[in-house]
Amino acid sequence: MADLSHRKASTKLQIKGADGKILSNAKVHVNQVNHEFLFGCGAFEALPYTNGPSVHNGNGTLNEAKPMTDEEKEAFRVRLEDRMQKWLGLFNYGTLPFYWGGFEPEEGNPNTEKLMAAAKFLKSKDVTVKGHPLCWHTGCVPWLMNYDNKTILKKQLERIHREVGNFKGVIDMWDVINEVVIMPIYDKYDNAVTRICKELGRVGLVKEVFKAAQETNPDGIFLINDFNLSTNYEILIDGCLNAGAPIKTIGLQSHQHQGIWTKEKTEDILSRYEHFGLPIHFTENTIVAGPLVAPEITDLQDAHYDDDAATPELEQRQADALEAMYRNLFENHPLVTAITNWDFGDGAWLNAPSGVIRKDNSLKPAYKALHHLIKEEWHTEYEAVTDAEGFIKLEGFKGKYEISAGDQKGSVKLSDDNKETFIEVK
Amino acid sequence: MADLSHRKASTKLQIKGADGKILSNAKVHVNQVNHEFLFGCGAFEALPYTNGPSVHNGNGTLNEAKPMTDEEKEAFRVRLEDRMQKWLGLFNYGTLPFYWGGFEPEEGNPNTEKLMAAAKFLKSKDVTVKGHPLCWHTGCVPWLMNYDNKTILKKQLERIHREVGNFKGVIDMWDVINEVVIMPIYDKYDNAVTRICKELGRVGLVKEVFKAAQETNPDGIFLINDFNLSTNYEILIDGCLNAGAPIKTIGLQSHQHQGIWTKEKTEDILSRYEHFGLPIHFTENTIVAGPLVAPEITDLQDAHYDDDAATPELEQRQADALEAMYRNLFENHPLVTAITNWDFGDGAWLNAPSGVIRKDNSLKPAYKALHHLIKEEWHTEYEAVTDAEGFIKLEGFKGKYEISAGDQKGSVKLSDDNKETFIEVK
C-alpha cells in the first residue's frame, strides 16, 4: 500500500449549528468535494460553452459557426452541455488559451470578455483556472513585428500587465512564458518574441516577463513551461532563480506522441527538477490511444492521426498508461501538485485520439481510469459522530469537504496549514 | 585577402633620444616583439624547468626523478632548456596547473613556491600566465571529503582567495571553475566539489567562486571553462551573468581527438557564445597527428595512442587543420582573443601525438605552421623615417613593439586605446 501521507491531513473540527450552538453527539457525514491536488485538463471548450454557438479553433479565438437552425443550435448546446458536465465530473483545474495571436489578432481589440466569461464560469464550479501562455514565440501576433525590439518588449510587458491585472481574482495562475529553451533559436518563421529573446537572452527575457506578472498580482502563481526537459531547462531554471525571477512553479510538458514514458524516464526527468524544491506541474500531458508517431518525425506538427487510429486495445493502453503515470506522480512525488491532461476530447491537435472522451462524447477507458483514481480511490468520505463538545476528527485527502448533519451542511478546507477548527452547518 | 583591421591599430608616435631631444628625420626600425592576441600553450614544463630535475606528472605536482649522475642531470637540463626555448619561440601565453589534488595533496601544504617560480619565470619572458583551475570536481583533493558541505564550500572559497591573492601581479588570469555543466551529475567517483555543486546548484556555485576571485583581485580576468559547448553551456553562462557572476571571459575547450572540427561546427559553436559580447578563449585545443579515437569511446580517458601512432601524413594533417582553425579564429572572430594549444610536446595526456614538437624535441609541421602565422604572416616589421617633429606612423598588428634608431632602443604598446604618443630610445 502506497504511503499517501503527503497527500493527506487531519484536524480537530468543531461543528456548530445555524443557531451557533455546538452540535454534540451528532451523526455527521464527511464528504470530500474537491482536491487540493490539481487534476487538470485543457478547458478550451468552456469558451464556446459560455459564448454561444461558435467554433473554437484551438488558439483562443472564436470563429462564428455557419448559420444554424434553432434545432441545430439546440443540438449543439446539448452536445456542449454534455461535454462540459463530463469535464466537470472529473477535473478541478482548467487551462484557458491566451495565445496572443488568437487573443488579440487586431491590436487593441483583445478577447478579454469571452475569456472572462469562460474563466468565471469555471471558477463558479470551484475549478482553478490557469491562463496559457503570456509570452511565446509560436502563435504570436504578426502585427507585433511592425515594431522595433524596444517597443516589442514594452508591448509584451504591457500585455502581461493587462491580462494578469484584468483577470486577477478570477485567474491567479499563469504560464508566464512558454518554451524558452528553443525561443531564441526558433527558426521556422520570424516572430517578434524570438527577436527580443535573441536580444535580451533567455534569462534576461524571463526576468522581465516574470517581474511584470509579479508586480501586477503579487500573490499570483507564475509558471515557466517547457517541452525540452533536458539539462538545458534545468540550467535555465537554475539561472532564472539565481537571477531573481519569481518563478513559483515549474511546468513540465509531457506530450507522449512518440512513446509512452517509462517510469525510469519519468524519474530521470524529475531528478532534474525536484531538487529546486518548488512545486512541479505536469502542464500538458498527452498519452494517445493511437499508433505512435514515427521517431523520424522531429516536429510533431508534421504528424497527423487517421480518424480510425484508435482501437479498443489502444484505448485501454492509454488508460493503463495514464493510470500508472498519475499513480506514480501522486503517490511518490510530493512536489508534483498538478497534472493537466492536455486534450479533453479526441480529435483536437493533430486529430489525435488523445482525449478522455471520444468525438461522440462517449467516455473512454482513460476517463474511467482517472475517475476511479480521483473520485474513488483518492476520495475521502465517511460517517462520524461528534463528541460532547461537538468535535470530530477530520482526516483524509487534502481538499474541500462538505460536512452534513441531517439536512444542514457546511464546508471546510483540509490542508497542511489547517486553521479552521470549527464550521457552522446550516 | 582577409580583413584583419580588428587585429590592427595605428597611432602617431613621437620619438625622442636618451637626451630627451626629438629625433628628427631619423631612420628607425619598427619591430613587433609580442602580440596582444594570446597565442597560448600548456606551460606545465615550466615547473621542472624552474624547479630542478624532477618529473612533472601532469597534475601540477613534482615527483622527484630517480637519482641522476651529473652527466644525466646536465642532459636533462639541456633537453628542458631546448624545449623551453622552443616554447618561448612560439607562444606568449601559458597555462600553469593548479589542480587542487596536485597543488595541495596534504592539507595546508600547497605547492605555492614551485608554481610561483614557474609563473615568475614565464612573466619575465613577457608571457601572460593563466592558472587552471581553481574549482573542479576532477582531480580534487580527497581530504576535502572529510568535511561537511558547508566546510567544503568555505575551504573552496578560501583556496580561491589564497591562490588569487598570492599570485596577484604574477598571475591575474584564472580558469575559476571548470566543467560546471557536468559537475553536479558527475558520477564516476564521489568528490567534494560535486557534493557542493549538487547542493548549491550550478549557478549558485559559480556565483560564489567568481565572487571570491573578484574580491581578491578586482582587476583579474576570470574565466568559466567547459568542454560541453552545447546549449547547456550557453544557458549556464546566460544565467550566471544575469545572476551577477563577474565572468570576464568565456572559455571553450576544443579537444578534437574524435574528429577535427569542420568550419561549420566552429561557426555553430561560436554562434552560441559570441552574442554575449565577451572575449572568448579557446582554452584547451587539441588536434592530434594520430588516428582518430573511435566514436564509441564516450570518455576520452579510455583512449590511448600507440607510440608509433603519428605518421608524416598525419603530422601534416594536424598542421593544416591547426593553421585553418587559427586562421579562421584570428581573421573572422574579433571576440576570440586567445587560443591555447593544450599540449606542447607529443606523448602527454593519453600518449597522444598532440604536441607541436615530438618527444625528441624536434619541431613538427604544426610548430612550423603556427610559427609562420604568428611570427611571419601576422607579424609587423618595417623601416621608417621620422619627420621634422620626430613623428612616425606606428601601424600594424596589436602588441608590443621595439623601435630602434641605430643602437638606441625603446619599446611601446600598440592597441586600440593607444595613449602613448612618444617613446624615448636609449
GROMACS .gro file of N, CA, C and O in nm, chain B residues 48-145:
model
  392
  474PRO      N    1   5.920   2.183  -1.398
  474PRO     CA    2   6.052   2.122  -1.380
  474PRO      C    3   6.165   2.213  -1.426
  474PRO      O    4   6.274   2.211  -1.370
  475TYR      N    5   6.136   2.295  -1.526
  475TYR     CA    6   6.240   2.384  -1.578
  475TYR      C    7   6.289   2.479  -1.469
  475TYR      O    8   6.409   2.507  -1.458
  476THR      N    9   6.196   2.526  -1.389
  476THR     CA   10   6.236   2.624  -1.286
  476THR      C   11   6.259   2.560  -1.150
  476THR      O   12   6.307   2.627  -1.059
  477ASN      N   13   6.225   2.432  -1.137
  477ASN     CA   14   6.235   2.370  -1.004
  477ASN      C   15   6.332   2.253  -0.999
  477ASN      O   16   6.327   2.173  -0.905
  478GLY      N   17   6.414   2.238  -1.102
  478GLY     CA   18   6.516   2.136  -1.095
  478GLY      C   19   6.474   2.004  -1.157
  478GLY      O   20   6.361   1.990  -1.207
  479PRO      N   21   6.563   1.908  -1.156
  479PRO     CA   22   6.543   1.782  -1.231
  479PRO      C   23   6.441   1.692  -1.164
  479PRO      O   24   6.475   1.594  -1.101
  480SER      N   25   6.323   1.728  -1.176
  480SER     CA   26   6.217   1.646  -1.119
  480SER      C   27   6.118   1.619  -1.231
  480SER      O   28   6.120   1.684  -1.334
  481VAL      N   29   6.033   1.522  -1.209
  481VAL     CA   30   5.943   1.482  -1.316
  481VAL      C   31   5.805   1.543  -1.293
  481VAL      O   32   5.748   1.529  -1.185
  482HIS      N   33   5.759   1.607  -1.392
  482HIS     CA   34   5.628   1.669  -1.381
  482HIS      C   35   5.523   1.568  -1.424
  482HIS      O   36   5.527   1.517  -1.535
  483ASN      N   37   5.429   1.537  -1.335
  483ASN     CA   38   5.335   1.429  -1.368
  483ASN      C   39   5.203   1.477  -1.427
  483ASN      O   40   5.109   1.400  -1.438
  484GLY      N   41   5.197   1.601  -1.461
  484GLY     CA   42   5.079   1.645  -1.535
  484GLY      C   43   4.965   1.695  -1.451
  484GLY      O   44   4.871   1.753  -1.503
  485ASN      N   45   4.970   1.673  -1.320
  485ASN     CA   46   4.862   1.727  -1.239
  485ASN      C   47   4.910   1.840  -1.150
  485ASN      O   48   4.840   1.884  -1.059
  486GLY      N   49   5.032   1.886  -1.175
  486GLY     CA   50   5.078   2.002  -1.102
  486GLY      C   51   5.174   1.969  -0.990
  486GLY      O   52   5.235   2.058  -0.932
  487THR      N   53   5.189   1.841  -0.956
  487THR     CA   54   5.287   1.807  -0.853
  487THR      C   55   5.420   1.777  -0.920
  487THR      O   56   5.428   1.750  -1.040
  488LEU      N   57   5.525   1.782  -0.843
  488LEU     CA   58   5.657   1.746  -0.894
  488LEU      C   59   5.701   1.621  -0.822
  488LEU      O   60   5.712   1.618  -0.700
  489ASN      N   61   5.720   1.515  -0.896
  489ASN     CA   62   5.774   1.394  -0.835
  489ASN      C   63   5.924   1.394  -0.855
  489ASN      O   64   5.973   1.419  -0.965
  490GLU      N   65   5.997   1.366  -0.749
  490GLU     CA   66   6.143   1.360  -0.763
  490GLU      C   67   6.180   1.254  -0.865
  490GLU      O   68   6.123   1.145  -0.868
  491ALA      N   69   6.272   1.287  -0.953
  491ALA     CA   70   6.321   1.190  -1.051
  491ALA      C   71   6.413   1.091  -0.981
  491ALA      O   72   6.461   1.116  -0.870
  492LYS      N   73   6.436   0.981  -1.046
  492LYS     CA   74   6.532   0.885  -0.988
  492LYS      C   75   6.669   0.952  -0.983
  492LYS      O   76   6.698   1.043  -1.065
  493PRO      N   77   6.755   0.910  -0.889
  493PRO     CA   78   6.886   0.976  -0.877
  493PRO      C   79   6.957   0.979  -1.011
  493PRO      O   80   6.952   0.883  -1.087
  494MET      N   81   7.022   1.091  -1.041
  494MET     CA   82   7.090   1.108  -1.170
  494MET      C   83   7.237   1.137  -1.145
  494MET      O   84   7.273   1.201  -1.044
  495THR      N   85   7.317   1.093  -1.237
  495THR     CA   86   7.457   1.134  -1.234
  495THR      C   87   7.461   1.280  -1.280
  495THR      O   88   7.363   1.331  -1.336
  496ASP      N   89   7.575   1.342  -1.259
  496ASP     CA   90   7.588   1.481  -1.302
  496ASP      C   91   7.567   1.493  -1.453
  496ASP      O   92   7.506   1.589  -1.502
  497GLU      N   93   7.617   1.392  -1.523
  497GLU     CA   94   7.604   1.392  -1.669
  497GLU      C   95   7.456   1.384  -1.710
  497GLU      O   96   7.409   1.456  -1.798
  498GLU      N   97   7.384   1.294  -1.643
  498GLU     CA   98   7.241   1.280  -1.671
  498GLU      C   99   7.166   1.410  -1.638
  498GLU      O  100   7.077   1.452  -1.711
  499LYS      N  101   7.205   1.468  -1.526
  499LYS     CA  102   7.141   1.594  -1.488
  499LYS      C  103   7.162   1.700  -1.595
  499LYS      O  104   7.071   1.775  -1.629
  500GLU      N  105   7.280   1.704  -1.647
  500GLU     CA  106   7.312   1.804  -1.749
  500GLU      C  107   7.231   1.777  -1.876
  500GLU      O  108   7.176   1.869  -1.938
  501ALA      N  109   7.223   1.648  -1.913
  501ALA     CA  110   7.145   1.612  -2.034
  501ALA      C  111   6.999   1.651  -2.015
  501ALA      O  112   6.933   1.703  -2.107
  502PHE      N  113   6.949   1.626  -1.894
  502PHE     CA  114   6.811   1.660  -1.862
  502PHE      C  115   6.791   1.812  -1.874
  502PHE      O  116   6.694   1.858  -1.933
  503ARG      N  117   6.885   1.886  -1.820
  503ARG     CA  118   6.877   2.032  -1.822
  503ARG      C  119   6.881   2.084  -1.966
  503ARG      O  120   6.802   2.170  -2.005
  504VAL      N  121   6.972   2.025  -2.043
  504VAL     CA  122   6.986   2.068  -2.183
  504VAL      C  123   6.857   2.041  -2.260
  504VAL      O  124   6.809   2.125  -2.337
  505ARG      N  125   6.800   1.924  -2.236
  505ARG     CA  126   6.675   1.889  -2.305
  505ARG      C  127   6.563   1.986  -2.266
  505ARG      O  128   6.491   2.036  -2.353
  506LEU      N  129   6.552   2.013  -2.138
  506LEU     CA  130   6.447   2.104  -2.091
  506LEU      C  131   6.470   2.246  -2.143
  506LEU      O  132   6.376   2.316  -2.181
  507GLU      N  133   6.596   2.286  -2.143
  507GLU     CA  134   6.631   2.420  -2.191
  507GLU      C  135   6.590   2.434  -2.338
  507GLU      O  136   6.530   2.534  -2.379
  508ASP      N  137   6.620   2.331  -2.415
  508ASP     CA  138   6.586   2.330  -2.557
  508ASP      C  139   6.434   2.341  -2.576
  508ASP      O  140   6.384   2.422  -2.656
  509ARG      N  141   6.362   2.262  -2.499
  509ARG     CA  142   6.215   2.266  -2.509
  509ARG      C  143   6.162   2.404  -2.469
  509ARG      O  144   6.073   2.459  -2.536
  510MET      N  145   6.213   2.458  -2.362
  510MET     CA  146   6.164   2.587  -2.313
  510MET      C  147   6.191   2.696  -2.416
  510MET      O  148   6.105   2.783  -2.439
  511GLN      N  149   6.307   2.692  -2.479
  511GLN     CA  150   6.338   2.794  -2.580
  511GLN      C  151   6.242   2.782  -2.698
  511GLN      O  152   6.196   2.882  -2.754
  512LYS      N  153   6.214   2.656  -2.736
  512LYS     CA  154   6.119   2.637  -2.846
  512LYS      C  155   5.979   2.685  -2.806
  512LYS      O  156   5.907   2.745  -2.886
  513TRP      N  157   5.942   2.658  -2.683
  513TRP     CA  158   5.812   2.705  -2.631
  513TRP      C  159   5.806   2.859  -2.643
  513TRP      O  160   5.713   2.915  -2.700
  514LEU      N  161   5.910   2.923  -2.591
  514LEU     CA  162   5.912   3.070  -2.590
  514LEU      C  163   5.926   3.128  -2.731
  514LEU      O  164   5.889   3.242  -2.755
  515GLY      N  165   5.975   3.045  -2.822
  515GLY     CA  166   5.989   3.091  -2.959
  515GLY      C  167   5.857   3.099  -3.033
  515GLY      O  168   5.850   3.153  -3.145
  516LEU      N  169   5.753   3.047  -2.972
  516LEU     CA  170   5.624   3.045  -3.041
  516LEU      C  171   5.513   3.114  -2.962
  516LEU      O  172   5.429   3.185  -3.019
  517PHE      N  173   5.511   3.094  -2.832
  517PHE     CA  174   5.393   3.132  -2.752
  517PHE      C  175   5.418   3.253  -2.662
  517PHE      O  176   5.531   3.278  -2.619
  518ASN      N  177   5.308   3.324  -2.631
  518ASN     CA  178   5.317   3.439  -2.540
  518ASN      C  179   5.217   3.426  -2.425
  518ASN      O  180   5.183   3.524  -2.359
  519TYR      N  181   5.169   3.303  -2.403
  519TYR     CA  182   5.059   3.285  -2.308
  519TYR      C  183   5.067   3.140  -2.259
  519TYR      O  184   5.066   3.047  -2.342
  520GLY      N  185   5.079   3.121  -2.129
  520GLY     CA  186   5.097   2.985  -2.078
  520GLY      C  187   5.000   2.950  -1.967
  520GLY      O  188   4.968   3.033  -1.881
  521THR      N  189   4.952   2.827  -1.973
  521THR     CA  190   4.861   2.777  -1.869
  521THR      C  191   4.942   2.694  -1.769
  521THR      O  192   5.010   2.600  -1.808
  522LEU      N  193   4.932   2.730  -1.642
  522LEU     CA  194   5.000   2.652  -1.538
  522LEU      C  195   4.897   2.575  -1.456
  522LEU      O  196   4.786   2.623  -1.432
  523PRO      N  197   4.934   2.454  -1.413
  523PRO     CA  198   4.838   2.366  -1.346
  523PRO      C  199   4.822   2.399  -1.197
  523PRO      O  200   4.919   2.399  -1.123
  524PHE      N  201   4.699   2.423  -1.159
  524PHE     CA  202   4.667   2.443  -1.017
  524PHE      C  203   4.562   2.342  -0.971
  524PHE      O  204   4.486   2.369  -0.877
  525TYR      N  205   4.555   2.225  -1.039
  525TYR     CA  206   4.463   2.119  -0.994
  525TYR      C  207   4.484   2.101  -0.844
  525TYR      O  208   4.596   2.076  -0.799
  526TRP      N  209   4.374   2.109  -0.773
  526TRP     CA  210   4.387   2.109  -0.626
  526TRP      C  211   4.456   1.982  -0.577
  526TRP      O  212   4.542   1.986  -0.487
  527GLY      N  213   4.421   1.869  -0.638
  527GLY     CA  214   4.478   1.740  -0.596
  527GLY      C  215   4.629   1.737  -0.607
  527GLY      O  216   4.698   1.674  -0.526
  528GLY      N  217   4.684   1.804  -0.707
  528GLY     CA  218   4.828   1.806  -0.723
  528GLY      C  219   4.892   1.923  -0.649
  528GLY      O  220   5.009   1.918  -0.610
  529PHE      N  221   4.814   2.028  -0.628
  529PHE     CA  222   4.869   2.151  -0.571
  529PHE      C  223   4.878   2.144  -0.418
  529PHE      O  224   4.965   2.203  -0.357
  530GLU      N  225   4.785   2.070  -0.361
  530GLU     CA  226   4.782   2.065  -0.214
  530GLU      C  227   4.741   1.925  -0.169
  530GLU      O  228   4.638   1.908  -0.103
  531PRO      N  229   4.824   1.823  -0.205
  531PRO     CA  230   4.783   1.686  -0.172
  531PRO      C  231   4.766   1.667  -0.021
  531PRO      O  232   4.684   1.586   0.021
  532GLU      N  233   4.843   1.744   0.054
  532GLU     CA  234   4.829   1.737   0.200
  532GLU      C  235   4.774   1.872   0.245
  532GLU      O  236   4.830   1.977   0.209
  533GLU      N  237   4.665   1.869   0.320
  533GLU     CA  238   4.600   1.995   0.356
  533GLU      C  239   4.697   2.089   0.429
  533GLU      O  240   4.767   2.049   0.522
  534GLY      N  241   4.702   2.212   0.382
  534GLY     CA  242   4.785   2.312   0.447
  534GLY      C  243   4.928   2.319   0.394
  534GLY      O  244   5.009   2.397   0.442
  535ASN      N  245   4.958   2.236   0.293
  535ASN     CA  246   5.095   2.233   0.241
  535ASN      C  247   5.094   2.250   0.088
  535ASN      O  248   5.131   2.160   0.013
  536PRO      N  249   5.050   2.366   0.041
  536PRO     CA  250   5.036   2.385  -0.104
  536PRO      C  251   5.170   2.406  -0.173
  536PRO      O  252   5.267   2.448  -0.110
  537ASN      N  253   5.173   2.378  -0.301
  537ASN     CA  254   5.295   2.391  -0.384
  537ASN      C  255   5.317   2.535  -0.429
  537ASN      O  256   5.364   2.557  -0.542
  538THR      N  257   5.286   2.631  -0.347
  538THR     CA  258   5.288   2.770  -0.390
  538THR      C  259   5.425   2.812  -0.446
  538THR      O  260   5.432   2.874  -0.553
  539GLU      N  261   5.532   2.776  -0.375
  539GLU     CA  262   5.666   2.823  -0.417
  539GLU      C  263   5.705   2.774  -0.555
  539GLU      O  264   5.759   2.849  -0.636
  540LYS      N  265   5.679   2.645  -0.580
  540LYS     CA  266   5.719   2.590  -0.710
  540LYS      C  267   5.639   2.653  -0.823
  540LYS      O  268   5.694   2.686  -0.928
  541LEU      N  269   5.510   2.671  -0.798
  541LEU     CA  270   5.428   2.735  -0.901
  541LEU      C  271   5.471   2.880  -0.920
  541LEU      O  272   5.472   2.933  -1.032
  542MET      N  273   5.507   2.945  -0.811
  542MET     CA  274   5.548   3.085  -0.819
  542MET      C  275   5.675   3.098  -0.903
  542MET      O  276   5.688   3.191  -0.985
  543ALA      N  277   5.768   3.005  -0.883
  543ALA     CA  278   5.893   3.011  -0.960
  543ALA      C  279   5.863   2.999  -1.110
  543ALA      O  280   5.917   3.075  -1.193
  544ALA      N  281   5.777   2.905  -1.144
  544ALA     CA  282   5.744   2.886  -1.285
  544ALA      C  283   5.671   3.008  -1.341
  544ALA      O  284   5.701   3.056  -1.452
  545ALA      N  285   5.576   3.061  -1.264
  545ALA     CA  286   5.498   3.176  -1.311
  545ALA      C  287   5.586   3.298  -1.329
  545ALA      O  288   5.573   3.372  -1.428
  546LYS      N  289   5.677   3.321  -1.232
  546LYS     CA  290   5.763   3.439  -1.242
  546LYS      C  291   5.859   3.428  -1.359
  546LYS      O  292   5.889   3.528  -1.426
  547PHE      N  293   5.906   3.305  -1.383
  547PHE     CA  294   5.993   3.286  -1.500
  547PHE      C  295   5.919   3.322  -1.628
  547PHE      O  296   5.970   3.398  -1.712
  548LEU      N  297   5.801   3.271  -1.643
  548LEU     CA  298   5.723   3.298  -1.765
  548LEU      C  299   5.695   3.448  -1.778
  548LEU      O  300   5.711   3.506  -1.885
  549LYS      N  301   5.656   3.508  -1.669
  549LYS     CA  302   5.626   3.652  -1.672
  549LYS      C  303   5.750   3.731  -1.714
  549LYS      O  304   5.742   3.828  -1.790
  550SER      N  305   5.867   3.686  -1.668
  550SER     CA  306   5.992   3.757  -1.703
  550SER      C  307   6.018   3.749  -1.853
  550SER      O  308   6.092   3.829  -1.908
  551LYS      N  309   5.958   3.651  -1.918
  551LYS     CA  310   5.975   3.637  -2.063
  551LYS      C  311   5.857   3.701  -2.138
  551LYS      O  312   5.830   3.668  -2.254
  552ASP      N  313   5.783   3.788  -2.070
  552ASP     CA  314   5.669   3.857  -2.128
  552ASP      C  315   5.556   3.763  -2.169
  552ASP      O  316   5.480   3.790  -2.263
  553VAL      N  317   5.547   3.653  -2.097
  553VAL     CA  318   5.440   3.556  -2.121
  553VAL      C  319   5.327   3.584  -2.020
  553VAL      O  320   5.354   3.597  -1.901
  554THR      N  321   5.205   3.595  -2.069
  554THR     CA  322   5.089   3.606  -1.981
  554THR      C  323   5.059   3.467  -1.924
  554THR      O  324   5.058   3.369  -1.999
  555VAL      N  325   5.038   3.460  -1.794
  555VAL     CA  326   5.017   3.329  -1.732
  555VAL      C  327   4.873   3.317  -1.682
  555VAL      O  328   4.817   3.411  -1.625
  556LYS      N  329   4.816   3.199  -1.706
  556LYS     CA  330   4.683   3.170  -1.653
  556LYS      C  331   4.691   3.050  -1.560
  556LYS      O  332   4.759   2.951  -1.591
  557GLY      N  333   4.623   3.057  -1.447
  557GLY     CA  334   4.616   2.943  -1.355
  557GLY      C  335   4.491   2.861  -1.385
  557GLY      O  336   4.383   2.915  -1.408
  558HIS      N  337   4.508   2.730  -1.382
  558HIS     CA  338   4.399   2.639  -1.424
  558HIS      C  339   4.395   2.519  -1.333
  558HIS      O  340   4.496   2.451  -1.321
  559PRO      N  341   4.283   2.483  -1.279
  559PRO     CA  342   4.165   2.563  -1.248
  559PRO      C  343   4.155   2.576  -1.097
  559PRO      O  344   4.220   2.504  -1.023
  560LEU      N  345   4.070   2.667  -1.050
  560LEU     CA  346   4.055   2.687  -0.905
  560LEU      C  347   3.946   2.600  -0.845
  560LEU      O  348   3.947   2.572  -0.726
  561CYS      N  349   3.850   2.560  -0.926
  561CYS     CA  350   3.742   2.474  -0.876
  561CYS      C  351   3.706   2.374  -0.984
  561CYS      O  352   3.668   2.413  -1.095
  562TRP      N  353   3.720   2.246  -0.952
  562TRP     CA  354   3.687   2.140  -1.047
  562TRP      C  355   3.662   2.011  -0.970
  562TRP      O  356   3.734   1.982  -0.874
  563HIS      N  357   3.566   1.935  -1.016
  563HIS     CA  358   3.536   1.807  -0.949
  563HIS      C  359   3.645   1.704  -0.975
  563HIS      O  360   3.680   1.625  -0.889
  564THR      N  361   3.698   1.704  -1.099
  564THR     CA  362   3.801   1.604  -1.133
  564THR      C  363   3.933   1.642  -1.066
  564THR      O  364   3.971   1.758  -1.064
  565GLY      N  365   4.002   1.543  -1.013
  565GLY     CA  366   4.134   1.567  -0.954
  565GLY      C  367   4.130   1.655  -0.832
  565GLY      O  368   4.228   1.719  -0.796
  566CYS      N  369   4.014   1.657  -0.767
  566CYS     CA  370   4.004   1.736  -0.645
  566CYS      C  371   4.073   1.660  -0.530
  566CYS      O  372   4.100   1.541  -0.541
  567VAL      N  373   4.102   1.729  -0.423
  567VAL     CA  374   4.171   1.663  -0.312
  567VAL      C  375   4.077   1.572  -0.234
  567VAL      O  376   3.967   1.613  -0.195
  568PRO      N  377   4.122   1.449  -0.206
  568PRO     CA  378   4.037   1.357  -0.129
  568PRO      C  379   4.010   1.407   0.013
  568PRO      O  380   3.901   1.386   0.066
  569TRP      N  381   4.109   1.475   0.074
  569TRP     CA  382   4.088   1.514   0.214
  569TRP      C  383   3.969   1.608   0.232
  569TRP      O  384   3.913   1.621   0.341
  570LEU      N  385   3.928   1.675   0.125
  570LEU     CA  386   3.816   1.768   0.134
  570LEU      C  387   3.686   1.695   0.166
  570LEU      O  388   3.593   1.754   0.223
  571MET      N  389   3.682   1.567   0.128
  571MET     CA  390   3.558   1.490   0.153
  571MET      C  391   3.537   1.457   0.300
  571MET      O  392   3.432   1.408   0.338
   0.00000   0.00000   0.00000
